[in-house]
mmCIF file of C-alpha atoms in Angstrom:
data_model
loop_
_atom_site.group_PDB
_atom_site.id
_atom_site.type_symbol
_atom_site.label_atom_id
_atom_site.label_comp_id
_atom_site.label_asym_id
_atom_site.label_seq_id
_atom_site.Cartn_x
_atom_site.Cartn_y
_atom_site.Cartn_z
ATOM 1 C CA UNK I 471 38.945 117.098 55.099
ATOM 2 C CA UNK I 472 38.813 115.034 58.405
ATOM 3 C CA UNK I 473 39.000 114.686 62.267
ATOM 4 C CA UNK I 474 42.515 114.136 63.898
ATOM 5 C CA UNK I 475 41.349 110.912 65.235
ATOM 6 C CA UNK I 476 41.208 109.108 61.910
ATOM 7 C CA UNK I 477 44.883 110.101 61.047
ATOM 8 C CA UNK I 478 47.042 106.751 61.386
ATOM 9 C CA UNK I 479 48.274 106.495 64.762
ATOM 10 C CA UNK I 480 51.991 105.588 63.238
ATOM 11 C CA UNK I 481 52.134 108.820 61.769
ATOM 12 C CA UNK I 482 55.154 111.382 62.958
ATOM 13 C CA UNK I 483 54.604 114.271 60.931
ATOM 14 C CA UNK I 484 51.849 115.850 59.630
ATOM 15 C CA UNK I 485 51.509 119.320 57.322
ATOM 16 C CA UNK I 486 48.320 120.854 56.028
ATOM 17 C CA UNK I 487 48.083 124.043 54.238
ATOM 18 C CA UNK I 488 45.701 126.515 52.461
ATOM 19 C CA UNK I 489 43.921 123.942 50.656
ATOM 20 C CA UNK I 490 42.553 121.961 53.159
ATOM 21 C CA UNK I 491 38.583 122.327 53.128
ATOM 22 C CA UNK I 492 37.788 120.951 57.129
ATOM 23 C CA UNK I 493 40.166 119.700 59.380
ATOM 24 C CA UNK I 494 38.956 119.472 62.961
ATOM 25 C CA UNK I 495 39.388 117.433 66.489
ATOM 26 C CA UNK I 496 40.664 117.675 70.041
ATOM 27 C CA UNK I 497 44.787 117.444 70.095
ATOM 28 C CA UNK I 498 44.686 114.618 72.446
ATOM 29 C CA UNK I 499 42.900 112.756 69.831
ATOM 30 C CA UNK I 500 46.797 113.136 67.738
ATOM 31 C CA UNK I 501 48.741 110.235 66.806
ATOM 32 C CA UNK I 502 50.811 109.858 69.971
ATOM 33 C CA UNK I 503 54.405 110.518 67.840
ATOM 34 C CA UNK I 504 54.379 112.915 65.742
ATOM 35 C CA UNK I 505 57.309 115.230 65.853
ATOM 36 C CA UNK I 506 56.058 117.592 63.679
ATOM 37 C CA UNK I 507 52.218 119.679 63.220
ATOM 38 C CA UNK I 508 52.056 122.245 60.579
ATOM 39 C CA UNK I 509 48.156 123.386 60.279
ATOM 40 C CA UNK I 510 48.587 126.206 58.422
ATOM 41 C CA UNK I 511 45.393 128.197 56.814
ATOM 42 C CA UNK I 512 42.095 129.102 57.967
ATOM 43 C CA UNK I 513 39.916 126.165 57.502
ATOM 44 C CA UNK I 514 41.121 124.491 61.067
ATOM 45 C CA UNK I 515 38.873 123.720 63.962
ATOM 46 C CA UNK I 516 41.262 121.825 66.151
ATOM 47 C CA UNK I 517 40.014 122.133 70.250
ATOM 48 C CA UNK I 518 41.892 120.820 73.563
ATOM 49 C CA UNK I 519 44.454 121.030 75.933
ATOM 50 C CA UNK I 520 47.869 121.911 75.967
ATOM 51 C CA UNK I 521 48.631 118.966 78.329
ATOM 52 C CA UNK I 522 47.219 116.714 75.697
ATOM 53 C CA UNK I 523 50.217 118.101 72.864
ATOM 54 C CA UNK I 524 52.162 114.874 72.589
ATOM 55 C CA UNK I 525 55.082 114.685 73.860
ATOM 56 C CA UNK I 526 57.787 114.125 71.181
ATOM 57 C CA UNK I 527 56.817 117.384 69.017
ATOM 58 C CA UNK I 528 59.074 119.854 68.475
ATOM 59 C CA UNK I 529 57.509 121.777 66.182
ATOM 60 C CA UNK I 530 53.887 122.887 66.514
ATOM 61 C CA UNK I 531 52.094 125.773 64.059
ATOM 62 C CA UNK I 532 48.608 125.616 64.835
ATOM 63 C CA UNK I 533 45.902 128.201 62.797
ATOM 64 C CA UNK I 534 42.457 128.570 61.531
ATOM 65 C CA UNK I 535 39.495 128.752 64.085
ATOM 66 C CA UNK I 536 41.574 126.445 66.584
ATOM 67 C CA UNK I 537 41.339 127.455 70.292
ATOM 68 C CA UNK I 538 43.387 125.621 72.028
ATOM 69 C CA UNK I 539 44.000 126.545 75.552
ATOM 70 C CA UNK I 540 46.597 125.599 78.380
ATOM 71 C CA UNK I 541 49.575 126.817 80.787
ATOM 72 C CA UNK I 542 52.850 127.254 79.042
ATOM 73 C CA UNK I 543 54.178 124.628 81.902
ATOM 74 C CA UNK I 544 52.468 121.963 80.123
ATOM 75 C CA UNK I 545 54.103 122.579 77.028
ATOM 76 C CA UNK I 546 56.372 119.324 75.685
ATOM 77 C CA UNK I 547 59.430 120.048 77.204
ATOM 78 C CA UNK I 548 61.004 119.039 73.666
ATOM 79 C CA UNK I 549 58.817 121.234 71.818
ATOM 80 C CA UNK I 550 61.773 124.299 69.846
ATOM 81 C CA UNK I 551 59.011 125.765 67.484
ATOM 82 C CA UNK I 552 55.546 126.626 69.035
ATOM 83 C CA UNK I 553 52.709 129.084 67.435
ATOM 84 C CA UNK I 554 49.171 128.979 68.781
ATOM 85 C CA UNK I 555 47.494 131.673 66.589
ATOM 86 C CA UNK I 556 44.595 133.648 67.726
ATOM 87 C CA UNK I 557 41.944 131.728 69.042
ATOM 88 C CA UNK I 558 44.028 130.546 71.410
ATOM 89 C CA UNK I 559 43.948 130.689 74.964
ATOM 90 C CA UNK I 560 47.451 130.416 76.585
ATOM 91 C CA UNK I 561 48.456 131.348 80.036
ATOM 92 C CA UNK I 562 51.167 131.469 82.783
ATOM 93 C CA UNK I 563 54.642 132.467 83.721
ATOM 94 C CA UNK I 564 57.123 133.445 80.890
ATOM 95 C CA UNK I 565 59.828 131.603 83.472
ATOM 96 C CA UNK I 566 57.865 128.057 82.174
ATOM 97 C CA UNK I 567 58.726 128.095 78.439
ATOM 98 C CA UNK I 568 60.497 125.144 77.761
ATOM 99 C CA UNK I 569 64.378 125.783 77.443
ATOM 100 C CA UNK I 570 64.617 124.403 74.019
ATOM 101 C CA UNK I 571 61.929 126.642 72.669
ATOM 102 C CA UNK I 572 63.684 128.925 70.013
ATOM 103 C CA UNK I 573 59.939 130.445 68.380
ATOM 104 C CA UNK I 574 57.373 131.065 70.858
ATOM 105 C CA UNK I 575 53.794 132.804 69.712
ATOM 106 C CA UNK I 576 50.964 132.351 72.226
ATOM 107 C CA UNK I 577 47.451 134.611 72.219
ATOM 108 C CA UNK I 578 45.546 134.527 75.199
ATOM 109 C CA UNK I 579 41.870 135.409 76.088
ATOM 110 C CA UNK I 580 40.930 138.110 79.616
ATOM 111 C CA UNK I 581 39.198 134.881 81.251
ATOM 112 C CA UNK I 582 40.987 136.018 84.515
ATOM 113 C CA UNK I 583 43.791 134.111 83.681
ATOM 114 C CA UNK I 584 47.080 135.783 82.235
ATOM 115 C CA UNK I 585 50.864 135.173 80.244
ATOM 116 C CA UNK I 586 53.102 137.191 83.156
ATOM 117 C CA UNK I 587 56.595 137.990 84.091
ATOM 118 C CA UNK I 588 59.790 139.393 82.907
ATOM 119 C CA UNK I 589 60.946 138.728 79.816
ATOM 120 C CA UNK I 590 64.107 138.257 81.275
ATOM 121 C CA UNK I 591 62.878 135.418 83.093
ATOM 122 C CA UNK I 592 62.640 133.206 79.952
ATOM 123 C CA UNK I 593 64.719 129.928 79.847
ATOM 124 C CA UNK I 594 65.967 130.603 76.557
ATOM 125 C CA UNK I 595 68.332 133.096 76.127
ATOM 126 C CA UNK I 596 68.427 132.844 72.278
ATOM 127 C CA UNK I 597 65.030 133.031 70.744
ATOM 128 C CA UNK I 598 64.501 134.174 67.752
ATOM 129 C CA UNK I 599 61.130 134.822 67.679
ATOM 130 C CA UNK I 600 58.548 135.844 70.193
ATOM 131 C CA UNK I 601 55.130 137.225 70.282
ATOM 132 C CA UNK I 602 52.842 137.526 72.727
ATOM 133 C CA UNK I 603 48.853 139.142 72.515
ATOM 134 C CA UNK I 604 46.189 139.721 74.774
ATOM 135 C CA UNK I 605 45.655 139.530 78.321
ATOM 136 C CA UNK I 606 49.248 140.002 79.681
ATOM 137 C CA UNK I 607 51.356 141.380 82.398
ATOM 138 C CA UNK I 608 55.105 141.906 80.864
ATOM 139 C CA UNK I 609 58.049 143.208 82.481
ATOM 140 C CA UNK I 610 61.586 143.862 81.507
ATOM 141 C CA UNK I 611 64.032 144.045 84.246
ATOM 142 C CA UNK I 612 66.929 141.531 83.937
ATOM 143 C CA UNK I 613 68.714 139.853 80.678
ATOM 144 C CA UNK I 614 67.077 140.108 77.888
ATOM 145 C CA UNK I 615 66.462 136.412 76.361
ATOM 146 C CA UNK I 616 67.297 137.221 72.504
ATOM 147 C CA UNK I 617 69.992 135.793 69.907
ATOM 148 C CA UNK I 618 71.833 138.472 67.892
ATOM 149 C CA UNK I 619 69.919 137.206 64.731
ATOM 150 C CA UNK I 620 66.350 137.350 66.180
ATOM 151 C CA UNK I 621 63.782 137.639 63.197
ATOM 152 C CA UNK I 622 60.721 139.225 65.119
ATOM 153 C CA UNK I 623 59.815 140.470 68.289
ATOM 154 C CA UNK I 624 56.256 141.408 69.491
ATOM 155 C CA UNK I 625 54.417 142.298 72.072
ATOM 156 C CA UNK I 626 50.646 143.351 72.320
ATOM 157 C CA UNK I 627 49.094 143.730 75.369
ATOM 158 C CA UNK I 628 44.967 144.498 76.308
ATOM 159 C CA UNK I 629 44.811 147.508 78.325
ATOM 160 C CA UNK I 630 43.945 145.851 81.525
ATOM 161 C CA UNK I 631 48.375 145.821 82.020
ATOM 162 C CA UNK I 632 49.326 148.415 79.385
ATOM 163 C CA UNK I 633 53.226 149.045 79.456
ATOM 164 C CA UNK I 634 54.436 152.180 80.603
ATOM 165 C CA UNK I 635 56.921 154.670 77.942
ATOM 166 C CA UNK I 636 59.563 154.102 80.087
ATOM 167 C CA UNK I 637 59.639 150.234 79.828
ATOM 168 C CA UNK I 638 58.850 150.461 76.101
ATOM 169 C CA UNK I 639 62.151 152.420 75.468
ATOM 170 C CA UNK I 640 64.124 149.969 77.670
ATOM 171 C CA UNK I 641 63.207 147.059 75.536
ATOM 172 C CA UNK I 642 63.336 148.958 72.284
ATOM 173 C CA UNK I 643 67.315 149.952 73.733
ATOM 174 C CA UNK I 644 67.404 146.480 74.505
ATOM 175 C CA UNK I 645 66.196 144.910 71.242
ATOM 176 C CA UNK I 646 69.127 147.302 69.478
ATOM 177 C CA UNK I 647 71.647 146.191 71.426
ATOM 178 C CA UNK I 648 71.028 142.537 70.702
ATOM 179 C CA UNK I 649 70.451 143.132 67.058
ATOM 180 C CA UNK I 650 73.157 142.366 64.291
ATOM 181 C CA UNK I 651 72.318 143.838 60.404
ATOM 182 C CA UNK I 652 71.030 141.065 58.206
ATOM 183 C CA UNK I 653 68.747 140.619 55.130
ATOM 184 C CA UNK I 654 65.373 139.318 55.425
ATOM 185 C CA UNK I 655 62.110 140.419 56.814
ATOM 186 C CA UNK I 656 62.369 141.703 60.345
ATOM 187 C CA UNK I 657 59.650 142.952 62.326
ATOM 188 C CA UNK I 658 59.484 144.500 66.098
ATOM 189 C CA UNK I 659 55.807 145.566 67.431
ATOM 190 C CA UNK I 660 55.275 146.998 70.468
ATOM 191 C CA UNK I 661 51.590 148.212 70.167
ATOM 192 C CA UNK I 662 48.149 147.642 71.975
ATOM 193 C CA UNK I 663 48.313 148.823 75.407
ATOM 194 C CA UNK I 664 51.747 149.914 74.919
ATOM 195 C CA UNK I 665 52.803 153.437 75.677
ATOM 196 C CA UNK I 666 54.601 155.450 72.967
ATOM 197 C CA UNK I 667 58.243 155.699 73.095
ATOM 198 C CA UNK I 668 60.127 158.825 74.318
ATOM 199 C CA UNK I 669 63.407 160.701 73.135
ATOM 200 C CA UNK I 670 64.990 157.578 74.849
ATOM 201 C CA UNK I 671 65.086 155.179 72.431
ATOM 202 C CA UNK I 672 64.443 157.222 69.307
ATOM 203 C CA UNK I 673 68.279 156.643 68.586
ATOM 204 C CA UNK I 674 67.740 153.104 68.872
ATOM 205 C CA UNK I 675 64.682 152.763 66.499
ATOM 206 C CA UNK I 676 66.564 154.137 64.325
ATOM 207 C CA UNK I 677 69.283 151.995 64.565
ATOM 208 C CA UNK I 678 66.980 148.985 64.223
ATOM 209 C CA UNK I 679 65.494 150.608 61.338
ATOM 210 C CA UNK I 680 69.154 151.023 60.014
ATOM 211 C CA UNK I 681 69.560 147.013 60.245
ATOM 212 C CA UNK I 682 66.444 146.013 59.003
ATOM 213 C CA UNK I 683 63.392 146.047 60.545
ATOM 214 C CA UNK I 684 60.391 147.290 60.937
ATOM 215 C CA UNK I 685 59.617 148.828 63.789
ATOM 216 C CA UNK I 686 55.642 149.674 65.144
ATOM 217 C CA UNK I 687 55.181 151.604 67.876
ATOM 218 C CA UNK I 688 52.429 153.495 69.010
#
């Protein structure tokens, strides 16, 4: 149990799991470098600012009741593993995720302020694993920003910007042709505010199904 601002301030990585009983505090309140923040579990309360994340991580898993909030501009421009579960409150362009940035997950909140643009906008052209939920505006019309041994793909809008079939079965198209067969669990979900899928891209569900994952549509 504890507040971030009693952790030691030479500390670089830090990992708390299931059995923690409180663990709370604002993020700029961090030691200033740690690499590495694994809060995994539901007994978090950690608050702030993206802005605040310091700036050597590369790896940040935050859970619990946390609800941290920020533009994806202001992540660490280091940072190659970032999950901000849902109470969470991230927004801004898709064009802004750090280039390094292999894992992205990011909720965010209808406060007027949204995660936009086209997927194929994203710096990174081999993620492996990206989620997005909530208020959101996604496209798809240029490259689509995958490696051939993605894990997951999600995306889950509100229904102020649902996605229309048509744009569903060109990413489900897309997400086959990027996908090699491998073992492991492998999830796609393109549900919420997402239209169902037409004839188009039944071939490629399918497919995916074929090498491995698990595909939820609506």
């Amino acid at each position: 149990t504890g507040n971030v601002a009693d952790l030691p301030r030479g500390l670089t990585i830090l990992r708390l799991y299931n059995l923690v009983l409180a663990f709370m505090g604002d993020i700029k309140d961090l030691p200033p470098n740690l690499t590495e923040l694994l809060l995994f579990g539901s007994n978090f309360n950690i608050s702030g600012n993206i802005k605040d994340i310091p700036s050597n991580i590369t790896n940040l898993q935050i859970g619990g009741l946390s609800t941290i909030l920020g533009n994806i501009a202001d992540i660490p421009q280091n940072m190659r593993f970032f999950a901000l579960y849902n109470g969470s409150n991230v927004y801004g362009n898709l064009s802004d995720i750090p280039s390094n940035i292999t894992y992205f997950n990011a909720y965010n909140r209808a406060d007027g302020k949204i995660i936009s643009g086209d997927l194929g906008d994203i710096p990174n052209k081999n993620m492996t694993d990206f989620k997005v939920t909530g208020n959101l505006n996604i496209t798809f019309d240029k490259d689509f920003p995958l490696a051939p041994t993605y894990s997951s793909f999600s995306i889950i809008p509100d229904d102020q910007y649902p996605i229309d079939s048509a744009t569903v079965d060109k990413i489900l198209i897309a997400l086959d042709s990027k996908a090699r067969s491998s073992l492991g669990t492998r999830n796609i979900s393109l549900t919420g505010a997402c239209a169902t899928p037409t004839e188009a891209s039944q071939a490629a569900i399918t497919s995916l199904q074929q090498k491995g994952f698990t595909v939820q549509t609506n």
